[in-house]
Short mmCIF file of C-alpha atoms in Angstrom, two decimals:
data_model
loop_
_atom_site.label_atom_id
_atom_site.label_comp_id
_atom_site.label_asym_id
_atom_site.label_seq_id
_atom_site.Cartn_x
_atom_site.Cartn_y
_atom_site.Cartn_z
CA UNK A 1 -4.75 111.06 -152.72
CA UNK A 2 -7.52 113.09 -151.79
CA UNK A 3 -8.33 114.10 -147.99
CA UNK A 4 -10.30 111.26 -146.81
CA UNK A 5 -12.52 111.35 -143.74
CA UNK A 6 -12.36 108.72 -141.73
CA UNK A 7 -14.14 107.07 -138.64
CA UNK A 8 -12.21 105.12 -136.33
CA UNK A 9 -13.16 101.84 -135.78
CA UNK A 10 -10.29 100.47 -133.37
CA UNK A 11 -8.66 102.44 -131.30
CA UNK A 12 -4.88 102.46 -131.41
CA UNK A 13 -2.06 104.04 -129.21
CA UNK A 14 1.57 105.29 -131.12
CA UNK A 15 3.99 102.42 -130.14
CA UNK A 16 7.05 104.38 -129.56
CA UNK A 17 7.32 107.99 -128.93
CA UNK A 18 10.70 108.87 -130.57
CA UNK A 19 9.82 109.06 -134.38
CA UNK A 20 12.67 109.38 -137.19
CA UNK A 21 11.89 111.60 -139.94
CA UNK A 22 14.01 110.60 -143.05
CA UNK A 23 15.07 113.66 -145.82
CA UNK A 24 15.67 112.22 -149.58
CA UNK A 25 19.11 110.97 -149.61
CA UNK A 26 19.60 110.22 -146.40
CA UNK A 27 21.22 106.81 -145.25
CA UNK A 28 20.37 104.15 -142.78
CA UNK A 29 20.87 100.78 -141.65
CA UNK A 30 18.20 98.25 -142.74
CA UNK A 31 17.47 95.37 -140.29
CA UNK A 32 14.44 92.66 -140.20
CA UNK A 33 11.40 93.24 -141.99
CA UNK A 34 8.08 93.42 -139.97
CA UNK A 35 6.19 89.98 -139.70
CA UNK A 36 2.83 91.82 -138.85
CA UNK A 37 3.68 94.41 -141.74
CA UNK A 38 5.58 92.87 -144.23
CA UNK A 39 6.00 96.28 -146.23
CA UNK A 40 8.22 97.52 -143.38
CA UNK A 41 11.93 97.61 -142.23
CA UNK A 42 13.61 98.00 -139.53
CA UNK A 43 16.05 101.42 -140.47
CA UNK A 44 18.65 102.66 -137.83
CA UNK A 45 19.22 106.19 -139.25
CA UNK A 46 23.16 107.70 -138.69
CA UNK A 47 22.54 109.57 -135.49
CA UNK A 48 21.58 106.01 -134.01
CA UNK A 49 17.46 106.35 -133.78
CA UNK A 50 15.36 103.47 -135.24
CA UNK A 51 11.79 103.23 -136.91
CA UNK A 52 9.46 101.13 -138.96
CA UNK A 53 10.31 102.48 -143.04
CA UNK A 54 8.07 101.06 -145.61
CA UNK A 55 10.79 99.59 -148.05
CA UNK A 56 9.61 100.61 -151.16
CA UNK A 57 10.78 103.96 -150.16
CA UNK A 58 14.35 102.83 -149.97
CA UNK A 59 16.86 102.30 -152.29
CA UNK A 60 19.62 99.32 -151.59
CA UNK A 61 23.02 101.23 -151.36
CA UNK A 62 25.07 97.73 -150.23
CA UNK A 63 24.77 94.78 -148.08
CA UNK A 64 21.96 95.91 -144.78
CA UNK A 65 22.60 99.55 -146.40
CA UNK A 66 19.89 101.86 -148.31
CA UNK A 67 19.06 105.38 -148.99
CA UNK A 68 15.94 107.01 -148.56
CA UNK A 69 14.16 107.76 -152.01
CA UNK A 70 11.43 109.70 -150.44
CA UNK A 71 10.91 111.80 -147.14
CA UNK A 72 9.01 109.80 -144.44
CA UNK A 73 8.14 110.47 -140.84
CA UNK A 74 7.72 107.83 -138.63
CA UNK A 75 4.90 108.58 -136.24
CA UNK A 76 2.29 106.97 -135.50
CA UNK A 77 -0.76 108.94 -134.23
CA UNK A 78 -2.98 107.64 -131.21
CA UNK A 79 -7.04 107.76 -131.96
CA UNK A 80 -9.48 105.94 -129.97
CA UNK A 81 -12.66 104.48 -130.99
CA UNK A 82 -15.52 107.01 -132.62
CA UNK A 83 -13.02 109.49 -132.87
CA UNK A 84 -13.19 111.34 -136.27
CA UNK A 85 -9.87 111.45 -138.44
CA UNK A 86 -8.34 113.18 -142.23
CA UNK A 87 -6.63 110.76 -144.23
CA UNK A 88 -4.22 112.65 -147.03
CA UNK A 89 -1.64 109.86 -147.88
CA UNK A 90 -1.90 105.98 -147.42
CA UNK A 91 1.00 103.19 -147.93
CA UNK A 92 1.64 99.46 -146.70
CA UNK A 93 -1.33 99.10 -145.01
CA UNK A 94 -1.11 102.80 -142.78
CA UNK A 95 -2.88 106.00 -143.80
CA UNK A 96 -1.21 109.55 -142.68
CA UNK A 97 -4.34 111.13 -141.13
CA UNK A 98 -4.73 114.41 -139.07
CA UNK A 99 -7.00 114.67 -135.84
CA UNK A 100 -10.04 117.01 -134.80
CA UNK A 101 -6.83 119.18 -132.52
CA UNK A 102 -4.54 118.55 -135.43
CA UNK A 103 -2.23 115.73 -134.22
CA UNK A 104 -0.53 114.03 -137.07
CA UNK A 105 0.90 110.53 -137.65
CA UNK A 106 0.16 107.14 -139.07
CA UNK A 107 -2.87 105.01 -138.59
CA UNK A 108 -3.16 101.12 -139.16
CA UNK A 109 -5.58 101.10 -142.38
CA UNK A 110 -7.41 97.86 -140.13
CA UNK A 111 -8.66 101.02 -137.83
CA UNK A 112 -10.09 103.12 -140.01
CA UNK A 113 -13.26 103.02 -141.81
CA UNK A 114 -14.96 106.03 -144.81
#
C-alpha cells in the first residue's frame, strides 16, 4: 500500500500500553477471538505478554497453539480529532499510520478518513 494521508475523524486513545511485537516463527498461545473485531485473537506470546493478533497472520501449530507467519507489532497509536495522520499498511479493519511527531501504531479504520 501506498502512504495514505489521513484525517482523523474520531479520536481514539491506545488501549493498553504494553505492546507485543511478534518475529516470523515465533509461537504463542491463541485464546478468544475479538467480538468487536472479529479478525483478531487473543495471543499470549512465550515470555507471558498478551495482544490483539489479526489471525490471518497465524498459522495453527496444535490445539489453542499457532505460529506467527508474519512480523506484527501490537500498538495502537492515540490521535485525537483533526489531527493529521500517514497510513502505510492496513488489515482487519486497522491502518498502521505515523503521526505529525512520528508516533507509530494502529488506528481503527472507523477513525480515519482520505
Amino acid at each position: 500500500m501506498n502512504p495514505i494521508r489521513y484525517r482523523v475523524v474520531e479520536s481514539w486513545a491506545a488501549t493498553y500500553d504494553k505492546p507485543i511485537v511478534l518475529r516470523v516463527g515465533d509461537s504463542v498461545a491463541v485464546g478468544r477471538r475479538d467480538e468487536e473485531w472479529p479478525g483478531f485473537v487473543w495471543c499470549i506470546t512465550e515470555a507471558g505478554a498478551g495482544g490483539w493478533v489479526p489471525a490471518e497472520l497465524l498459522d495453527s501449530s496444535g490445539p489453542g497453539l499457532a505460529t506467527a507467519t508474519t512480523a506484527y507489532d501490537t500498538r495502537e497509536l492515540t490521535v485525537k480529532e483533526g489531527e493529521s495522520v500517514v497510513g502505510s499498511q492496513s488489515m482487519a479493519g486497522w491502518t498502521w499510520c505515523e503521526s505529525s511527531d512520528r508516533r507509530t501504531g494502529w488506528v481503527p479504520d472507523r477513525c480515519l478518513a482520505p
